[in-house]
Amino acid sequence: MKKKVLACALLVYGLAAAGSMTIYSEQQSQVNVRDVGRLLPTMVKEVRSVQDSYELQEWMKNTSDTISIAGMQHSQGGQTMYPGAVMLDMKGYNKILHLDRKQKKITVQSGATWRDIQNAVNPYGLSVQVMQSQNIFTVGGSLSVNVHGRDITYGSLIDTVDSFRLLRADGTVINVSRSENSELFPLVIGGYGLFGVILDVSLNLADDELYQLRTAQMDYDEYSDYFNGKVKSKSDVRMHIARLSVAPDTFLKEMYATDYVLYRDQSKREKYCKLREKEDIVLPKMMLGLSRYSDWGKNTLWETQRDYFMKKDGKLQTRNNVMRSDSAFMEYENGNKTELLQEYFVPFDNYAAYVDDLRALLEKEELNLLNISVRYVGHDEDAVLSYAKDDMFALVLLINQGRSKEDIKKTEKVVRKMIDVTLAHDGSYYLPYYQYPSQEQLEEAYPRAQEFFQAKRKYDPEERFQNLFYKRYGK
Amino acid sequence: MNYKTFVTSQSIMMTASSMVFPFYLLLIRNIGDSYAQFGWAYGLFALTAALAHPVVGRLSDRVGDKWLLLLYTWGMAGMMLVVPIIENVGQLYVLQIVMGVLGAVQKTTEKTVFARQNDEAAAGKRVGKYHLWTTIWGAAAVIATGYLIDFLTIGSLFYVASFLYVVSGLVMGYGTISRSRREIIVDEGL
Ligand SMILES: Cc1cc2nc3c(=O)[nH]c(=O)nc-3n(C[C@H](O)[C@H](O)[C@H](O)COP(=O)(O)OP(=O)(O)OC[C@H]3O[C@@H](n4cnc5c(N)ncnc54)[C@H](O)[C@@H]3O)c2cc1C
């Protein structure tokens, strides 16, 4: 009797163990991936590192897997991921293919970062035309969101793209430019990886230049005038960035700006052209840390930062060096919390009224805002999903929040209200961030959204290229 | 079940539980997405254990410690099969509740086993020796796991632990069969 019970117990146990192990190995065969937002962990079938376009093409011809495409994964709303899909990791596909110094043009593989390009072109006195403030992103990821940065002479990135090759779901490769397959040009740029894999990209370059920094402090309601009179109308001002205070004492009131003015003696450029590498980040990291947790920290950070930047007045810096500002101090490892970005665009003339409304809203709401930077993007509606419907100021908000469902809900509520305020001032918002905005808000900010999604299904009828952004808003 | 069987079985059980404990903590930390959920997962364990203690205590008087210890080892063996495959906080909470009950079973019975002995003079010595061996095995397991983990996946660690619980249960079951609750432990080892 006892033996029988034992045999039974062991049998049941054995079965349970086998079952558990099967499920476990099934689960393990999937890979858990996440983007920098860390709010959307996703189980993908496989992460496939791309190094060679022919190999990728062969694989595409023979597979029916769903595909998502990833660069540095600094997008924050799952734009690079899809459950059960094969995620193409483009980071290893990063060669500089050709640099044409005369035509000022460079061709690179899409996994190359701006940093790779800067290293390649700086020795020849050349520079990128449009990119983010930092150089850590891939060219493919930047094209797919149509980025913008501190430069004020060009529009958004699409302006500076000459052509690219696109690998379609059926494994064919086509050239895309303003003259060849031109319908795809404004769809793929700002297309969030939904039309195919961008292989190599030809970009127009600018001359590297020596700039003199000019700093100014002002109230938010003087900013438009300042920008109009001293920046936009002056052809020798090439780049610009400003900050709007989030410190309780000066909340959404005080600002300071840095303009990058073409220096009168360009022969000095060579003296300054050595690319700066990692800066000392201990202090900024600590101050940002303090500002996460207290009003006192926020006030101190604002004042120190302002004084520090104001003192840079008159300093000289090359274009390439301006375009590689450090973001390492922003890296944030907290297990429970994350730091997310939001970016709102408002037409130039509505800026002061917009900031007033935003302040009124935020004084009522609870949101741990750590930073707001303000840049400028010129009117540019080339891409189907364009955010710059006018000459716009772009406000980037850095938000510290928890990772739990409740925290996400809480931020969602505030973000949607902020976007309502933005839309009320004829503004729009940026798409690479977390999927807080509602479907209606997306369609209001991007009137051509439906056209975009229909084109996606036209060019990719089987919907092989997928991501969580498309899943959330695409249908 | 004699004293030696009891200590051996409990030592194996200790080995298993010490081995997985740090990784189990890590797991509940990772599955929840806030410290609040971590707190709840842990709190539920403690709470169910608390509520289970009196029931288990009474039960042990009725059915005997051995059966409860068997329930514990086999139960834990089963739970260790579940741990590697849970996917969300809900499942984790359920798991913590079951483990809370099982934890109460172990805690109560390890004490009732001693309490049921007539030999009061050597009670302290026996408890001391019991803790010596179980704790040594626990410590050895934790240290060894530190090395083992380089070769095993965290999942397989739980499977090894599950197997050890079964072994602990077998040792317990195959020890001298106790005839009455009164003579559970015959201290022959000392
Ligand atoms: C700290 C920080 C600062 C930022 N600053 C700025 C800024 O100053 N200006 C600005 O405009 N934006 C800024 N952003 C947003 C950023 O530019 C975008 O998130 C950008 O997409 C990041 O590039 P990535 O290489 O990480 O792309 P990923 O996040 O990896 O990918 C973004 C999108 O591109 C697609 N994709 C990637 N590679 C390819 C390819 N080869 N072919 C087809 N599709 C592809 C992906 O599928 C995805 O939809 C910032 C983001 C962060 C986190």
XYZ file of C-alpha atoms and ligand atoms in Angstrom:
718
model
C 0.000 0.000 0.000
C 2.704 2.427 1.022
C 4.722 1.568 -2.059
C 1.768 2.246 -4.266
C 1.167 5.641 -2.721
C 4.811 6.466 -3.144
C 4.885 5.332 -6.756
C 1.823 7.420 -7.434
C 3.329 10.463 -5.756
C 6.551 10.113 -7.706
C 4.658 9.672 -10.941
C 2.573 12.783 -10.363
C 5.671 14.673 -9.369
C 7.536 13.489 -12.441
C 4.723 14.592 -14.713
C 4.471 17.956 -13.014
C 8.211 18.444 -13.280
C 8.225 17.573 -16.963
C 5.315 19.913 -17.580
C 6.928 22.751 -15.718
C 10.204 22.276 -17.552
C 8.492 22.262 -20.917
C 6.699 25.499 -20.174
C 9.869 26.949 -18.759
C 11.966 26.155 -21.803
C 9.215 27.506 -24.026
C 9.259 30.750 -22.073
C 13.030 30.868 -22.158
C 13.152 30.456 -25.921
C 11.536 33.878 -26.120
C 13.552 36.911 -25.281
C 12.404 39.678 -23.030
C 13.305 43.048 -24.506
C 12.636 46.608 -23.428
C 13.355 50.102 -24.639
C 14.780 52.943 -22.553
C 11.321 53.803 -21.246
C 11.334 50.420 -19.436
C 7.544 50.429 -19.270
C 6.842 47.884 -21.978
C 8.821 44.710 -21.450
C 7.993 42.540 -24.436
C 8.588 38.882 -25.193
C 9.947 38.583 -28.696
C 10.678 35.397 -30.568
C 14.254 36.240 -31.301
C 16.669 39.134 -31.457
C 18.444 38.964 -34.763
C 21.631 40.943 -35.038
C 22.068 42.394 -38.520
C 25.533 42.790 -39.936
C 25.140 42.052 -43.587
C 22.359 43.198 -45.874
C 22.562 40.206 -48.230
C 22.222 37.783 -45.386
C 19.272 39.769 -44.077
C 17.726 39.835 -47.527
C 18.076 36.051 -47.901
C 16.527 35.526 -44.505
C 13.632 37.858 -45.349
C 12.923 35.992 -48.535
C 12.557 32.755 -46.620
C 10.670 33.753 -43.558
C 7.128 34.695 -42.753
C 7.928 35.969 -39.283
C 6.620 39.273 -38.038
C 9.436 41.789 -37.785
C 10.257 44.777 -35.629
C 13.331 46.949 -36.110
C 15.564 48.338 -33.389
C 18.386 50.846 -33.323
C 19.506 52.129 -29.947
C 15.955 51.678 -28.618
C 15.816 55.176 -27.250
C 12.267 55.475 -28.399
C 10.058 54.951 -25.370
C 6.730 53.623 -26.550
C 7.588 50.188 -27.920
C 8.297 51.466 -31.433
C 11.024 48.827 -31.733
C 9.193 45.819 -30.301
C 6.311 43.475 -30.921
C 5.312 40.333 -28.997
C 6.405 37.136 -30.720
C 8.174 38.995 -33.519
C 11.765 38.775 -34.627
C 13.464 41.973 -33.527
C 16.171 43.098 -35.914
C 19.019 44.661 -33.998
C 20.594 47.101 -36.453
C 23.436 48.301 -34.218
C 26.013 46.049 -35.845
C 25.099 47.248 -39.331
C 27.108 50.406 -38.916
C 29.771 50.902 -41.546
C 30.603 54.222 -43.131
C 30.336 53.350 -46.816
C 31.334 56.457 -48.649
C 32.290 60.040 -47.952
C 32.153 62.462 -50.839
C 34.017 65.515 -49.611
C 33.329 67.624 -52.684
C 29.602 67.025 -52.763
C 29.540 67.006 -48.960
C 27.629 63.798 -48.831
C 28.042 60.667 -46.741
C 26.602 57.185 -47.178
C 26.336 55.010 -44.090
C 24.681 51.810 -43.003
C 21.605 52.571 -40.948
C 22.927 51.173 -37.666
C 25.731 53.748 -37.629
C 25.372 56.360 -34.920
C 25.880 60.092 -35.291
C 29.002 59.580 -33.299
C 30.366 57.220 -35.971
C 29.612 59.844 -38.594
C 31.192 62.640 -36.592
C 34.348 60.625 -36.189
C 34.444 60.061 -39.930
C 33.739 63.600 -41.105
C 35.344 65.798 -38.475
C 38.871 65.361 -39.870
C 37.627 66.846 -43.134
C 35.962 69.855 -41.608
C 32.490 68.526 -42.273
C 29.522 68.115 -39.984
C 26.002 66.724 -39.772
C 23.231 69.094 -40.820
C 20.430 67.963 -38.537
C 20.493 65.538 -35.628
C 19.458 65.300 -31.998
C 21.343 67.181 -29.289
C 23.173 63.968 -28.488
C 25.077 61.693 -30.813
C 24.202 58.310 -29.353
C 21.345 57.454 -31.736
C 21.401 55.396 -34.920
C 20.798 56.969 -38.303
C 18.007 54.465 -39.051
C 16.256 55.200 -35.761
C 16.628 58.929 -36.342
C 15.283 58.790 -39.885
C 12.326 56.733 -38.768
C 11.234 59.389 -36.282
C 12.428 62.337 -38.397
C 14.442 64.014 -35.664
C 15.338 67.619 -35.067
C 17.893 69.306 -32.854
C 19.658 72.545 -32.062
C 20.281 73.529 -35.628
C 17.978 76.319 -36.792
C 19.030 76.705 -40.391
C 17.645 73.443 -41.736
C 14.211 71.988 -41.020
C 13.913 68.493 -39.597
C 16.093 65.553 -40.584
C 14.088 64.751 -43.735
C 15.476 67.961 -45.292
C 18.977 66.589 -45.159
C 18.363 63.093 -46.513
C 19.390 62.526 -50.098
C 18.325 58.913 -50.582
C 18.280 55.511 -48.955
C 17.774 51.871 -49.817
C 14.799 50.083 -48.352
C 14.446 46.342 -47.809
C 10.807 45.369 -48.173
C 8.963 42.479 -46.530
C 9.251 40.300 -49.651
C 13.023 40.611 -49.597
C 13.324 43.100 -52.456
C 15.476 46.190 -52.114
C 14.486 49.502 -53.635
C 16.073 52.929 -53.863
C 14.059 55.716 -52.342
C 14.681 59.406 -52.921
C 12.717 62.496 -53.889
C 12.766 61.290 -57.481
C 12.810 57.510 -57.200
C 9.937 55.700 -55.452
C 9.231 59.166 -54.209
C 5.925 58.294 -52.582
C 7.782 56.294 -49.984
C 10.258 59.024 -49.125
C 7.960 61.017 -46.794
C 6.420 57.814 -45.443
C 9.562 55.967 -44.437
C 11.143 59.066 -42.934
C 9.091 59.480 -39.803
C 7.691 56.029 -40.605
C 8.631 54.215 -37.372
C 10.014 51.169 -39.145
C 6.640 50.200 -40.576
C 7.540 50.134 -44.275
C 10.712 48.104 -44.319
C 14.294 48.091 -43.187
C 16.283 51.178 -44.070
C 19.619 49.825 -45.263
C 22.084 52.492 -46.276
C 21.406 56.184 -46.192
C 22.947 59.113 -48.051
C 22.929 62.327 -46.088
C 23.934 65.841 -47.000
C 26.593 67.336 -44.794
C 27.357 70.847 -43.651
C 30.685 72.500 -43.042
C 31.995 72.238 -39.565
C 32.076 75.769 -38.218
C 33.401 77.580 -35.214
C 30.722 79.154 -33.079
C 30.847 81.652 -30.287
C 28.388 81.029 -27.508
C 26.074 83.842 -26.551
C 23.957 83.425 -23.479
C 20.991 85.378 -22.240
C 18.582 85.205 -19.356
C 14.969 86.268 -19.706
C 11.385 85.713 -18.659
C 9.285 83.330 -20.679
C 7.137 86.132 -22.089
C 10.172 87.861 -23.554
C 11.404 84.763 -25.266
C 9.519 84.972 -28.575
C 10.700 88.532 -29.092
C 14.211 87.584 -28.167
C 14.179 84.702 -30.582
C 12.666 86.743 -33.390
C 14.928 89.720 -32.972
C 18.205 88.177 -32.003
C 18.193 84.652 -33.378
C 15.908 83.921 -36.260
C 16.491 87.123 -38.163
C 20.249 86.915 -37.825
C 21.852 84.726 -40.436
C 25.003 84.229 -38.391
C 23.141 82.492 -35.567
C 23.240 78.838 -36.492
C 22.080 76.942 -33.466
C 20.019 77.615 -30.410
C 18.791 75.997 -27.222
C 17.017 77.379 -24.190
C 15.774 76.100 -20.867
C 12.599 76.887 -19.006
C 12.694 76.594 -15.248
C 10.960 73.736 -13.468
C 12.223 74.925 -10.089
C 9.350 75.768 -7.734
C 10.639 79.318 -7.145
C 10.630 80.249 -10.826
C 8.325 77.565 -12.217
C 7.784 77.964 -15.986
C 8.844 81.593 -15.746
C 12.581 81.997 -15.838
C 14.537 81.033 -18.949
C 18.041 81.152 -20.228
C 19.191 80.664 -23.776
C 22.377 79.783 -25.584
C 22.897 80.900 -29.160
C 25.690 79.602 -31.310
C 26.919 82.502 -33.430
C 29.245 82.036 -36.364
C 32.639 83.228 -35.138
C 34.260 85.997 -37.128
C 37.581 84.204 -37.500
C 36.909 80.715 -38.893
C 40.630 80.056 -39.289
C 40.639 79.324 -35.567
C 38.332 76.332 -36.052
C 41.133 73.842 -36.253
C 42.326 74.803 -32.833
C 38.959 73.786 -31.412
C 38.013 70.919 -33.646
C 39.233 68.040 -31.526
C 36.099 66.071 -30.655
C 35.406 66.191 -26.972
C 34.910 62.879 -25.268
C 33.092 61.971 -22.087
C 32.788 64.809 -19.677
C 32.924 64.631 -15.946
C 29.388 63.725 -15.013
C 29.624 63.240 -11.266
C 28.286 66.661 -10.340
C 25.434 66.950 -12.859
C 24.398 63.414 -12.012
C 24.302 64.192 -8.332
C 22.356 67.408 -8.842
C 19.831 65.759 -11.080
C 19.557 63.100 -8.389
C 18.759 65.712 -5.739
C 16.251 67.424 -7.957
C 14.385 64.138 -8.376
C 13.551 64.075 -4.721
C 13.083 67.605 -3.510
C 12.012 71.128 -4.334
C 15.181 72.313 -2.726
C 17.127 70.132 -5.168
C 15.169 71.535 -8.079
C 15.845 75.127 -7.061
C 19.524 74.449 -6.510
C 19.879 72.592 -9.790
C 18.206 75.387 -11.708
C 20.332 78.126 -10.183
C 23.605 76.264 -10.518
C 22.849 75.178 -14.040
C 21.786 78.654 -15.090
C 24.866 80.298 -13.614
C 27.068 77.650 -15.145
C 25.640 78.099 -18.618
C 25.501 81.888 -18.394
C 29.224 81.870 -17.686
C 29.850 80.119 -20.974
C 29.092 83.348 -22.777
C 31.823 84.140 -25.279
C 33.287 80.639 -25.327
C 34.154 79.050 -28.640
C 32.983 75.628 -29.791
C 32.857 73.845 -33.126
C 29.586 72.663 -34.622
C 30.604 69.055 -34.241
C 31.298 69.574 -30.579
C 27.983 71.308 -29.985
C 26.293 68.306 -31.541
C 27.644 65.766 -29.098
C 26.397 66.915 -25.761
C 26.581 64.403 -23.006
C 23.570 62.480 -21.821
C 25.346 59.948 -19.650
C 24.442 61.879 -16.506
C 20.780 61.287 -17.349
C 21.076 57.525 -17.286
C 18.813 56.282 -14.580
C 18.859 52.800 -13.132
C 16.193 52.929 -10.448
C 14.261 49.653 -10.390
C 10.895 51.193 -9.558
C 11.055 54.381 -11.454
C 11.905 55.544 -14.869
C 12.481 58.809 -16.632
C 10.445 59.607 -19.664
C 10.416 62.367 -22.201
C 7.559 64.286 -23.697
C 7.938 66.821 -26.433
C 5.412 69.464 -27.395
C 5.559 71.785 -30.351
C 3.811 75.160 -30.334
C 3.760 77.851 -32.941
C 6.102 80.612 -32.211
C 3.533 83.338 -31.545
C 1.520 81.245 -29.114
C 4.467 80.472 -26.876
C 3.844 82.827 -23.933
C 0.122 82.106 -23.745
C 0.870 78.400 -24.014
C 3.359 78.464 -21.169
C 0.821 80.339 -19.028
C -1.780 77.637 -19.627
C 0.705 74.867 -19.064
C 1.764 76.430 -15.775
C -1.831 76.820 -14.655
C -2.378 73.148 -15.381
C 0.793 71.864 -13.770
C 0.283 73.878 -10.622
C -2.825 71.796 -10.051
C -1.444 68.453 -11.122
C 1.137 66.194 -9.635
C 4.064 65.550 -11.960
C 7.729 65.232 -11.125
C 9.178 67.451 -13.849
C 12.954 67.585 -13.921
C 13.799 69.655 -16.934
C 12.341 71.541 -19.865
C 14.506 72.466 -22.790
C 13.255 74.638 -25.606
C 14.449 74.467 -29.182
C 13.231 75.664 -32.518
C 12.035 73.723 -35.571
C 11.253 75.509 -38.766
C 8.032 74.777 -40.640
C 8.482 71.447 -42.393
C 5.624 69.314 -43.603
C 7.552 67.059 -45.955
C 7.031 63.919 -43.902
C 3.515 62.505 -43.772
C 3.748 62.374 -39.996
C 5.112 65.905 -39.569
C 5.021 67.671 -36.291
C 6.249 71.075 -37.517
C 3.076 72.437 -39.033
C 4.432 75.930 -38.599
C 7.572 77.556 -37.231
C 7.513 75.963 -33.835
C 9.133 76.008 -30.457
C 9.754 72.500 -29.211
C 9.553 71.910 -25.472
C 11.128 68.721 -24.206
C 9.931 67.682 -20.753
C 11.828 65.205 -18.633
C 9.506 63.393 -16.258
C 10.402 61.130 -13.378
C 7.732 58.548 -12.609
C 7.087 55.138 -11.148
C 6.785 52.029 -13.285
C 3.652 50.560 -11.769
C 0.292 50.533 -13.506
C -1.048 53.205 -11.173
C 1.928 55.456 -11.808
C 1.476 55.051 -15.547
C -2.204 55.930 -15.197
C -1.344 58.962 -13.134
C 1.127 60.307 -15.667
C -1.219 59.467 -18.511
C -3.883 61.691 -17.008
C -1.539 64.657 -16.753
C 0.084 64.067 -20.137
C -3.263 63.980 -21.876
C -4.213 67.269 -20.252
C -0.902 68.786 -21.309
C -1.475 67.619 -24.854
C -4.972 69.101 -24.802
C -3.425 72.417 -23.829
C -0.844 72.010 -26.586
C -3.449 71.186 -29.213
C -5.563 74.141 -28.091
C -2.624 76.347 -29.021
C -2.366 74.727 -32.467
C 0.549 72.645 -31.351
C 1.455 69.011 -31.726
C 3.492 66.424 -29.884
C 6.347 64.061 -30.707
C 5.687 60.391 -31.397
C 8.749 58.419 -30.258
C 7.726 58.584 -26.625
C 5.422 56.528 -24.445
C 1.931 55.760 -25.705
C 0.166 58.126 -23.332
C -1.755 60.198 -25.885
C -5.219 59.058 -26.891
C -6.158 58.021 -30.418
C -8.100 61.276 -30.851
C -5.121 63.317 -29.763
C -2.922 61.508 -32.261
C -5.319 62.209 -35.062
C -5.689 65.835 -34.119
C -1.956 66.399 -33.859
C -1.309 64.404 -37.028
C -4.204 65.047 -39.418
C -2.592 62.711 -41.949
C -2.332 59.801 -39.517
C -5.032 57.736 -41.235
C -3.416 58.322 -44.611
C -0.143 57.152 -43.080
C -1.620 53.948 -41.656
C -3.431 53.193 -44.899
C -0.200 53.638 -46.835
C 1.445 51.267 -44.400
C -1.076 48.587 -45.265
C -0.740 49.356 -48.934
C 3.025 48.861 -48.924
C 3.023 46.073 -46.369
C -0.335 44.337 -46.899
C 0.558 41.383 -44.693
C 1.587 43.768 -41.917
C 4.881 42.019 -41.456
C 6.539 45.092 -39.983
C 5.019 45.627 -36.624
C 5.577 47.476 -33.400
C 3.647 48.499 -30.319
C 3.078 52.011 -31.660
C 1.284 50.626 -34.707
C -0.586 48.148 -32.554
C -1.786 50.938 -30.277
C -2.746 53.536 -32.885
C -2.597 51.930 -36.285
C -6.023 50.372 -36.748
C 10.734 8.602 12.270
C 13.697 8.782 14.535
C 15.784 11.776 15.449
C 18.422 11.100 12.831
C 15.877 10.781 10.084
C 14.275 13.977 11.230
C 17.528 15.936 11.252
C 18.678 14.496 7.936
C 15.425 15.226 6.237
C 15.265 18.733 7.679
C 18.850 19.400 6.660
C 18.112 18.450 3.082
C 15.044 20.617 3.195
C 17.156 23.490 4.549
C 19.662 22.991 1.759
C 16.914 23.297 -0.797
C 15.314 26.353 0.713
C 18.546 28.242 1.351
C 19.674 27.528 -2.142
C 16.745 29.220 -3.793
C 15.909 31.891 -1.258
C 18.062 34.734 -2.641
C 16.915 34.004 -6.167
C 13.347 33.767 -5.093
C 13.600 37.242 -3.579
C 15.053 38.508 -6.818
C 12.236 36.932 -8.718
C 9.464 38.491 -6.676
C 11.268 41.795 -6.903
C 11.371 41.530 -10.697
C 7.844 40.349 -11.243
C 6.292 43.156 -9.280
C 6.899 46.569 -10.718
C 6.928 48.522 -7.509
C 8.114 48.076 -3.973
C 4.465 48.192 -2.958
C 3.860 44.953 -4.837
C 7.003 43.502 -3.372
C 5.648 44.454 0.025
C 2.321 42.833 -0.706
C 3.873 39.628 -1.993
C 5.927 39.338 1.135
C 3.176 40.502 3.432
C 0.702 37.973 2.061
C 3.164 35.230 2.857
C 3.560 36.381 6.435
C -0.142 36.987 6.884
C -1.292 33.587 5.661
C 1.443 31.968 7.700
C 0.178 33.771 10.780
C -3.408 32.672 10.199
C -2.351 29.125 9.391
C -0.242 28.612 12.511
C -3.052 27.824 14.978
C -4.813 25.549 12.509
C -1.641 23.713 11.676
C -0.842 23.382 15.347
C -4.140 21.702 16.075
C -3.812 19.556 13.007
C -0.432 18.327 14.105
C -1.956 17.111 17.362
C -4.493 15.167 15.409
C -2.635 13.695 12.430
C 0.928 13.722 13.661
C 3.957 15.780 12.781
C 5.290 13.365 10.275
C 2.358 13.689 7.931
C 2.545 17.428 8.100
C 6.257 17.397 7.404
C 5.583 15.149 4.452
C 2.935 17.557 3.286
C 5.454 20.336 3.611
C 8.257 18.703 1.656
C 6.060 17.455 -1.144
C 4.167 20.701 -1.212
C 7.337 22.694 -1.506
C 8.620 20.323 -4.176
C 5.496 21.160 -6.147
C 5.806 24.893 -5.521
C 9.380 24.879 -6.772
C 8.039 23.555 -10.054
C 5.679 26.492 -10.278
C 8.140 29.247 -9.410
C 10.154 29.186 -12.641
C 7.093 29.542 -14.824
C 5.017 32.206 -13.143
C 4.530 35.278 -15.254
C 2.556 37.880 -13.385
C 1.922 39.376 -9.991
C -1.424 37.641 -9.591
C 0.186 34.230 -9.834
C 2.906 35.378 -7.505
C 0.377 36.397 -4.857
C -1.297 32.969 -5.031
C 2.070 31.295 -4.762
C 2.977 33.387 -1.749
C -0.274 32.434 -0.026
C 0.311 28.708 -0.567
C 3.895 29.040 0.572
C 2.680 30.955 3.592
C 0.557 27.982 4.635
C 3.379 25.546 3.947
C 5.802 27.748 5.853
C 3.489 27.635 8.843
C 3.394 23.848 8.593
C 7.155 23.606 8.717
C 7.617 26.130 11.500
C 4.998 24.591 13.717
C 5.938 20.980 13.239
C 9.656 21.473 13.693
C 8.750 22.768 17.135
C 6.050 20.273 18.006
C 8.436 17.457 17.187
C 10.639 18.671 19.981
C 7.820 19.551 22.291
C 6.502 16.018 22.171
C 9.563 14.511 23.755
C 9.584 13.290 27.282
C 13.263 13.660 27.896
C 13.349 17.214 29.236
C 16.900 17.107 30.482
C 18.415 16.815 26.995
C 15.931 19.061 25.193
C 18.287 22.014 24.814
C 21.112 19.881 23.587
C 18.887 18.323 20.981
C 17.517 21.607 19.697
C 21.066 22.947 19.545
C 22.259 20.040 17.546
C 19.271 20.194 15.248
C 19.922 23.835 14.463
C 23.632 23.216 14.074
C 23.148 20.707 11.297
C 20.276 22.291 9.494
C 21.986 25.661 9.545
C 25.310 24.271 8.397
C 23.594 22.656 5.443
C 21.776 25.850 4.713
C 24.993 27.860 4.775
C 26.819 25.338 2.626
C 23.984 25.430 0.125
C 24.015 29.201 -0.169
C 27.769 29.267 -0.695
C 27.741 26.430 -3.189
C 24.905 28.032 -5.124
C 27.006 31.134 -5.556
C 29.354 29.014 -7.637
C 26.752 26.786 -9.221
C 24.744 29.645 -10.612
C 27.445 30.297 -13.184
C 26.646 26.920 -14.669
C 22.931 26.655 -14.075
C 20.109 28.861 -15.133
C 18.028 30.298 -12.335
C 15.178 28.095 -13.499
C 17.152 24.895 -13.129
C 18.148 25.945 -9.650
C 14.505 25.801 -8.647
C 14.209 22.351 -10.225
C 17.214 21.118 -8.258
C 15.614 22.526 -5.123
C 12.344 20.822 -5.959
C 14.155 17.522 -6.305
C 15.886 18.033 -2.971
C 12.512 18.590 -1.316
C 11.387 15.261 -2.749
C 14.485 13.584 -1.365
C 13.838 15.210 1.979
C 10.299 13.868 1.825
C 11.490 10.388 0.932
C 13.953 10.336 3.805
C 11.173 11.407 6.092
C 8.747 8.838 4.741
C 11.235 6.030 4.866
C 12.471 6.759 8.332
C 11.236 4.453 11.047
C 7.503 4.612 10.950
C 6.120 6.218 13.987
C 3.458 4.177 15.667
C 2.066 6.702 18.026
C 2.383 10.403 18.310
C 3.952 10.045 21.731
C 7.042 8.208 20.590
C 7.953 10.198 17.582
C 11.493 10.764 18.511
C 13.698 8.175 19.992
C 16.895 9.915 20.609
C 19.340 7.324 19.543
C 21.836 9.568 17.890
C 23.078 11.120 21.069
C 17.705 61.058 -23.890
C 17.004 61.259 -25.208
C 17.221 62.426 -25.901
C 16.573 62.636 -27.127
N 16.817 63.795 -27.782
C 16.181 64.015 -28.959
C 16.417 65.212 -29.686
O 17.205 66.067 -29.285
N 15.739 65.392 -30.849
C 14.883 64.457 -31.354
O 14.331 64.657 -32.417
N 14.659 63.299 -30.692
C 15.291 63.070 -29.513
N 15.059 61.894 -28.850
C 14.211 60.865 -29.467
C 15.086 59.997 -30.361
O 15.592 60.755 -31.387
C 14.297 58.841 -30.969
O 13.808 58.032 -29.942
C 15.155 58.022 -31.911
O 14.331 57.143 -32.607
C 16.210 57.255 -31.194
O 17.049 56.577 -32.090
P 17.343 55.044 -31.852
O 18.545 54.670 -32.643
O 17.393 54.769 -30.402
O 16.050 54.438 -32.519
P 15.121 53.253 -31.972
O 14.419 53.729 -30.754
O 15.872 52.018 -31.882
O 14.071 53.166 -33.166
C 13.144 54.195 -33.393
C 12.230 53.815 -34.568
O 13.004 53.657 -35.735
C 12.794 52.394 -36.320
N 14.063 51.974 -36.920
C 15.275 51.908 -36.323
N 16.214 51.529 -37.197
C 15.587 51.339 -38.379
C 16.018 50.918 -39.669
N 17.291 50.620 -39.925
N 15.090 50.800 -40.648
C 13.791 51.102 -40.413
N 13.335 51.513 -39.223
C 14.223 51.616 -38.201
C 12.327 51.518 -35.196
O 11.545 50.450 -35.672
C 11.522 52.485 -34.366
O 10.224 52.597 -34.849
C 15.691 61.650 -27.641
C 15.479 60.484 -26.922
C 16.116 60.272 -25.716
C 15.847 59.021 -24.971
